[in-house]
Amino acid sequence: ISRGYYCNFYTTGAQHATEADVERIRQRMQEIISLDMPFRRNEAPTEETVRIFRDRGYNDKVKLLETGESVYSDYYTLGDPVDYSYGALVPSAGYLRVWGLEKYQDGLLLRIPDVHNPQQLAPLVPQPRTFETFAEYVRWNVIMGLSNVGDVNLAIRNGQASELIQVSEALQEKKISRIADEIASRKGIKLVLIAGPSSSGKTTTSKRISVQLGVLGYHPVAVSMDNYFVERDQTPIDKDGKTDFEHLNAIDLDLFNSQMDDLIHGREVQMPTF
């Protein structure tokens, strides 16, 4: 989130992280970096790795490893702390020279180097809506009793996959119903736009919102951007020489804009079919 890694924790009494907490953590991190403490990779039978994590109360990692199929598992140490990583780590903490830590929402944001200029921090980009979506996702997980992948694996093993899907569908339908209510409450709306990359569910979402709007007495018409694609020989080419259907100019913008303008002003149009 915001070009960094977000995390939160709750102190005794379920209080959110404070500026003082962040400063103490920042100082301790700098001490570890100044000491150039080494990261050590360890390989052990999964049963041994599970025991190490269980002894430390890392139940999320225990569930993940116990529901996997690996005979051996890796874990890393940095002094006394033990943890799991999906990728290789730098040899020692002294390599970590460009970073930042600051208060963010109800938790912390670990800022990392810019991808294009590793000698400086990536600029912080406020993303309140993204954070709101993330927070909602966490709330949904709590409702479903899932806090990590291990929980999902256990639920599937226990034959609860269908139940999880049904609850997820119900939560999503409830959210779509609220969106339809909000659209209906805003008088005079003539156009609702749904954004997202390919295969993100835009068409499905538009159909489900249309159904909910139908319940409220509206008769929406779904307009698919797919029908506004230009001819294949006019589609932009990406840097790898492949047809780039994600490019803005893959759409006939002039036709789309003119037809949306006509519809907004109450004029009839003949929709294209790709």
CSV table of C-alpha atoms in Angstrom, one decimal:
chain,number,residue,atom,x,y,z
A,1,ILE,CA,0.0,0.0,0.0
A,2,SER,CA,1.2,3.5,-0.9
A,3,ARG,CA,4.4,2.0,-2.3
A,4,GLY,CA,5.4,0.3,1.0
A,5,TYR,CA,4.5,-2.6,3.2
A,6,TYR,CA,1.7,-2.0,5.7
A,7,CYS,CA,1.4,-3.9,9.0
A,8,ASN,CA,-0.3,-3.3,12.3
A,9,PHE,CA,-0.3,-4.7,15.8
A,10,TYR,CA,-2.2,-4.2,19.0
A,11,THR,CA,-0.5,-3.5,22.3
A,12,THR,CA,-1.9,-4.5,25.7
A,13,GLY,CA,-5.4,-3.1,25.9
A,14,ALA,CA,-5.9,-3.4,22.1
A,15,GLN,CA,-4.4,0.1,21.5
A,16,HIS,CA,-3.3,1.0,18.0
A,17,ALA,CA,0.4,1.8,17.3
A,18,THR,CA,1.5,5.2,18.5
A,19,GLU,CA,4.2,7.6,17.2
A,20,ALA,CA,6.2,6.5,20.2
A,21,ASP,CA,5.9,2.8,19.2
A,22,VAL,CA,7.0,3.6,15.7
A,23,GLU,CA,10.1,5.6,17.0
A,24,ARG,CA,11.1,2.7,19.3
A,25,ILE,CA,10.8,0.2,16.5
A,26,ARG,CA,12.7,2.5,14.1
A,27,GLN,CA,15.6,2.9,16.6
A,28,ARG,CA,15.8,-0.9,17.1
A,29,MET,CA,15.8,-1.5,13.4
A,30,GLN,CA,18.7,0.9,13.0
A,31,GLU,CA,20.6,-0.8,15.8
A,32,ILE,CA,20.3,-4.1,14.0
A,33,ILE,CA,21.4,-2.6,10.7
A,34,SER,CA,24.4,-0.8,12.4
A,35,LEU,CA,25.5,-4.1,13.9
A,36,ASP,CA,25.3,-5.7,10.5
A,37,MET,CA,23.6,-8.7,12.0
A,38,PRO,CA,23.6,-11.7,9.6
A,39,PHE,CA,20.5,-13.4,8.2
A,40,ARG,CA,21.0,-17.2,8.4
A,41,ARG,CA,19.1,-19.6,6.3
A,42,ASN,CA,18.3,-23.0,7.8
A,43,GLU,CA,16.9,-26.1,6.2
A,44,ALA,CA,15.2,-28.8,8.3
A,45,PRO,CA,12.6,-31.4,8.1
A,46,THR,CA,9.2,-29.7,8.1
A,47,GLU,CA,8.2,-31.4,11.4
A,48,GLU,CA,11.2,-29.7,13.0
A,49,THR,CA,10.4,-26.4,11.5
A,50,VAL,CA,6.8,-26.7,12.6
A,51,ARG,CA,8.0,-27.4,16.2
A,52,ILE,CA,10.2,-24.3,16.2
A,53,PHE,CA,7.3,-22.1,15.0
A,54,ARG,CA,4.8,-23.7,17.4
A,55,ASP,CA,7.1,-23.1,20.4
A,56,ARG,CA,7.2,-19.4,19.4
A,57,GLY,CA,3.4,-19.1,19.0
A,58,TYR,CA,3.5,-18.6,15.2
A,59,ASN,CA,0.3,-20.6,14.6
A,60,ASP,CA,-0.3,-19.2,11.2
A,61,LYS,CA,3.0,-20.6,9.9
A,62,VAL,CA,2.3,-23.9,11.7
A,63,LYS,CA,-1.0,-24.3,9.9
A,64,LEU,CA,0.6,-23.4,6.5
A,65,LEU,CA,3.4,-25.9,6.8
A,66,GLU,CA,1.2,-28.6,8.3
A,67,THR,CA,-1.2,-28.4,5.4
A,68,GLY,CA,1.6,-28.4,2.8
A,69,GLU,CA,3.4,-31.3,1.2
A,70,SER,CA,7.0,-30.4,1.6
A,71,VAL,CA,9.3,-32.8,3.5
A,72,TYR,CA,11.8,-30.1,4.2
A,73,SER,CA,11.3,-26.4,4.9
A,74,ASP,CA,13.5,-23.4,5.2
A,75,TYR,CA,13.5,-20.8,7.9
A,76,TYR,CA,15.6,-17.8,8.6
A,77,THR,CA,17.1,-16.3,11.8
A,78,LEU,CA,18.3,-12.8,12.6
A,79,GLY,CA,19.8,-13.2,16.0
A,80,ASP,CA,17.2,-14.8,18.1
A,81,PRO,CA,14.0,-14.1,16.0
A,82,VAL,CA,13.0,-16.9,13.6
A,83,ASP,CA,10.7,-16.4,10.6
A,84,TYR,CA,9.8,-17.8,7.2
A,85,SER,CA,10.5,-16.1,3.9
A,86,TYR,CA,9.3,-16.9,0.3
A,87,GLY,CA,12.5,-15.6,-1.2
A,88,ALA,CA,16.2,-15.2,-0.6
A,89,LEU,CA,17.3,-12.5,1.8
A,90,VAL,CA,20.4,-10.3,1.8
A,91,PRO,CA,23.4,-11.7,3.6
A,92,SER,CA,23.1,-9.2,6.5
A,93,ALA,CA,21.2,-6.3,7.8
A,94,GLY,CA,23.9,-3.9,6.9
A,95,TYR,CA,22.8,-4.1,3.2
A,96,LEU,CA,19.5,-2.4,4.2
A,97,ARG,CA,20.5,1.3,3.9
A,98,VAL,CA,17.5,2.9,2.2
A,99,TRP,CA,14.3,2.4,4.2
A,100,GLY,CA,11.7,4.3,6.2
A,101,LEU,CA,9.2,3.6,8.9
A,102,GLU,CA,6.3,5.8,9.8
A,103,LYS,CA,2.8,5.8,11.3
A,104,TYR,CA,0.1,4.9,8.7
A,105,GLN,CA,-3.6,4.7,9.4
A,106,ASP,CA,-3.9,2.4,12.5
A,107,GLY,CA,-0.5,0.7,11.9
A,108,LEU,CA,2.9,1.2,10.3
A,109,LEU,CA,4.2,1.7,6.8
A,110,LEU,CA,7.6,0.2,6.0
A,111,ARG,CA,8.9,2.3,3.1
A,112,ILE,CA,11.3,0.7,0.6
A,113,PRO,CA,13.7,1.9,-2.2
A,114,ASP,CA,12.3,3.2,-5.5
A,115,VAL,CA,12.4,0.5,-8.2
A,116,HIS,CA,13.9,2.9,-10.7
A,117,ASN,CA,16.3,4.6,-8.3
A,118,PRO,CA,17.3,2.2,-5.4
A,119,GLN,CA,19.4,5.0,-3.8
A,120,GLN,CA,16.2,6.8,-2.6
A,121,LEU,CA,12.9,6.0,-1.1
A,122,ALA,CA,9.9,5.3,-3.3
A,123,PRO,CA,7.6,8.4,-3.1
A,124,LEU,CA,4.7,7.9,-0.7
A,125,VAL,CA,1.5,7.9,-2.6
A,126,PRO,CA,-1.7,8.3,-0.4
A,127,GLN,CA,-4.1,5.5,-1.2
A,128,PRO,CA,-7.1,5.9,1.2
A,129,ARG,CA,-9.5,3.9,-1.0
A,130,THR,CA,-7.0,1.0,-1.4
A,131,PHE,CA,-6.5,0.9,2.3
A,132,GLU,CA,-10.3,1.0,2.9
A,133,THR,CA,-10.6,-2.0,0.5
A,134,PHE,CA,-7.8,-3.8,2.3
A,135,ALA,CA,-9.5,-3.2,5.7
A,136,GLU,CA,-12.8,-4.5,4.4
A,137,TYR,CA,-11.0,-7.6,3.1
A,138,VAL,CA,-9.6,-8.2,6.6
A,139,ARG,CA,-13.1,-7.8,8.1
A,140,TRP,CA,-14.5,-10.3,5.7
A,141,ASN,CA,-11.8,-12.8,6.6
A,142,VAL,CA,-12.7,-12.4,10.3
A,143,ILE,CA,-16.4,-13.0,9.5
A,144,MET,CA,-15.4,-16.2,7.6
A,145,GLY,CA,-13.0,-17.3,10.3
A,146,LEU,CA,-9.9,-17.1,8.0
A,147,SER,CA,-6.8,-15.1,8.9
A,148,ASN,CA,-4.2,-16.9,6.8
A,149,VAL,CA,-3.7,-19.5,4.0
A,150,GLY,CA,-3.4,-22.3,6.5
A,151,ASP,CA,-6.9,-21.6,7.7
A,152,VAL,CA,-8.1,-21.9,4.1
A,153,ASN,CA,-6.3,-25.2,3.7
A,154,LEU,CA,-7.8,-26.6,6.9
A,155,ALA,CA,-11.3,-25.5,5.9
A,156,ILE,CA,-11.0,-27.2,2.6
A,157,ARG,CA,-9.6,-30.4,4.2
A,158,ASN,CA,-12.6,-30.4,6.5
A,159,GLY,CA,-15.1,-30.2,3.6
A,160,GLN,CA,-16.0,-26.5,4.1
A,161,ALA,CA,-15.0,-25.3,0.7
A,162,SER,CA,-18.7,-24.9,-0.5
A,163,GLU,CA,-19.6,-23.1,2.6
A,164,LEU,CA,-16.7,-20.6,2.3
A,165,ILE,CA,-17.7,-19.9,-1.3
A,166,GLN,CA,-21.4,-19.4,-0.4
A,167,VAL,CA,-20.5,-17.0,2.4
A,168,SER,CA,-18.1,-15.1,0.1
A,169,GLU,CA,-20.8,-14.8,-2.5
A,170,ALA,CA,-23.3,-13.6,0.0
A,171,LEU,CA,-20.9,-10.9,1.4
A,172,GLN,CA,-20.2,-9.7,-2.2
A,173,GLU,CA,-23.8,-9.6,-3.1
A,174,LYS,CA,-24.6,-7.6,0.0
A,175,LYS,CA,-21.9,-5.1,-1.0
A,176,ILE,CA,-23.2,-4.9,-4.5
A,177,SER,CA,-26.7,-4.3,-3.1
A,178,ARG,CA,-25.4,-1.4,-1.1
A,179,ILE,CA,-23.7,0.0,-4.2
A,180,ALA,CA,-27.0,-0.2,-6.1
A,181,ASP,CA,-28.7,1.6,-3.1
A,182,GLU,CA,-26.1,4.4,-3.3
A,183,ILE,CA,-26.5,4.8,-7.0
A,184,ALA,CA,-30.3,5.0,-6.6
A,185,SER,CA,-29.9,7.6,-3.8
A,186,ARG,CA,-28.0,10.0,-6.1
A,187,LYS,CA,-30.7,11.6,-8.2
A,188,GLY,CA,-29.9,12.4,-11.8
A,189,ILE,CA,-27.2,9.9,-12.3
A,190,LYS,CA,-27.0,8.8,-16.0
A,191,LEU,CA,-23.7,6.9,-16.2
A,192,VAL,CA,-21.9,4.5,-13.8
A,193,LEU,CA,-18.4,3.5,-14.6
A,194,ILE,CA,-16.6,0.3,-13.5
A,195,ALA,CA,-12.8,0.3,-13.8
A,196,GLY,CA,-10.3,-2.6,-13.6
A,197,PRO,CA,-7.8,-4.6,-15.6
A,198,SER,CA,-8.6,-7.5,-17.9
A,199,SER,CA,-10.4,-10.5,-16.2
A,200,SER,CA,-11.0,-8.5,-13.0
A,201,GLY,CA,-14.8,-9.1,-13.1
A,202,LYS,CA,-16.0,-5.8,-14.6
A,203,THR,CA,-18.7,-7.5,-16.8
A,204,THR,CA,-19.8,-9.8,-14.1
A,205,THR,CA,-20.1,-6.9,-11.6
A,206,SER,CA,-22.0,-4.8,-14.1
A,207,LYS,CA,-24.5,-7.6,-14.5
A,208,ARG,CA,-24.9,-8.1,-10.8
A,209,ILE,CA,-25.4,-4.4,-10.2
A,210,SER,CA,-27.9,-4.3,-13.0
A,211,VAL,CA,-29.9,-7.0,-11.2
A,212,GLN,CA,-29.9,-5.1,-7.9
A,213,LEU,CA,-30.9,-1.9,-9.7
A,214,GLY,CA,-33.7,-3.8,-11.3
A,215,VAL,CA,-35.0,-4.7,-7.8
A,216,LEU,CA,-35.1,-0.9,-7.1
A,217,GLY,CA,-37.2,-0.3,-10.3
A,218,TYR,CA,-34.5,0.8,-12.7
A,219,HIS,CA,-33.7,-0.7,-16.1
A,220,PRO,CA,-30.0,-0.2,-16.7
A,221,VAL,CA,-28.2,-1.0,-19.9
A,222,ALA,CA,-24.8,-2.5,-19.6
A,223,VAL,CA,-22.2,-1.1,-22.1
A,224,SER,CA,-19.1,-3.3,-22.6
A,225,MET,CA,-15.9,-1.6,-23.5
A,226,ASP,CA,-15.0,-4.8,-25.4
A,227,ASN,CA,-17.3,-3.7,-28.2
A,228,TYR,CA,-15.3,-0.5,-28.7
A,229,PHE,CA,-12.0,-2.2,-29.6
A,230,VAL,CA,-10.4,-0.9,-32.7
A,231,GLU,CA,-9.6,-3.3,-35.6
A,232,ARG,CA,-6.7,-5.7,-34.8
A,233,ASP,CA,-4.3,-4.0,-37.2
A,234,GLN,CA,-4.8,-0.7,-35.4
A,235,THR,CA,-4.2,-2.2,-31.9
A,236,PRO,CA,-1.0,-0.8,-30.2
A,237,ILE,CA,2.0,-3.1,-29.9
A,238,ASP,CA,3.8,-3.4,-26.5
A,239,LYS,CA,7.6,-3.4,-26.0
A,240,ASP,CA,7.7,-7.2,-26.6
A,241,GLY,CA,6.0,-6.9,-30.0
A,242,LYS,CA,2.7,-8.3,-28.7
A,243,THR,CA,-0.7,-6.8,-29.2
A,244,ASP,CA,-1.5,-4.6,-26.2
A,245,PHE,CA,-5.2,-4.7,-25.5
A,246,GLU,CA,-4.7,-2.9,-22.2
A,247,HIS,CA,-3.5,0.2,-24.0
A,248,LEU,CA,-6.0,3.1,-23.9
A,249,ASN,CA,-5.7,3.5,-27.7
A,250,ALA,CA,-6.9,-0.1,-28.2
A,251,ILE,CA,-10.3,1.5,-27.7
A,252,ASP,CA,-12.0,3.7,-30.3
A,253,LEU,CA,-12.1,6.6,-27.9
A,254,ASP,CA,-13.8,9.0,-30.3
A,255,LEU,CA,-16.7,6.7,-30.9
A,256,PHE,CA,-17.0,5.8,-27.2
A,257,ASN,CA,-16.9,9.4,-26.0
A,258,SER,CA,-19.4,10.6,-28.7
A,259,GLN,CA,-21.9,7.8,-27.9
A,260,MET,CA,-21.6,8.4,-24.1
A,261,ASP,CA,-22.2,12.1,-24.7
A,262,ASP,CA,-25.3,11.3,-26.8
A,263,LEU,CA,-26.7,9.0,-24.1
A,264,ILE,CA,-26.1,11.5,-21.4
A,265,HIS,CA,-28.1,14.1,-23.4
A,266,GLY,CA,-30.9,11.6,-24.1
A,267,ARG,CA,-30.1,10.9,-27.7
A,268,GLU,CA,-30.4,7.4,-29.1
A,269,VAL,CA,-27.3,5.6,-30.4
A,270,GLN,CA,-26.5,2.4,-32.3
A,271,MET,CA,-24.0,0.4,-30.1
A,272,PRO,CA,-21.2,-1.3,-32.0
A,273,THR,CA,-20.6,-5.1,-31.7
A,274,PHE,CA,-17.0,-6.2,-31.8
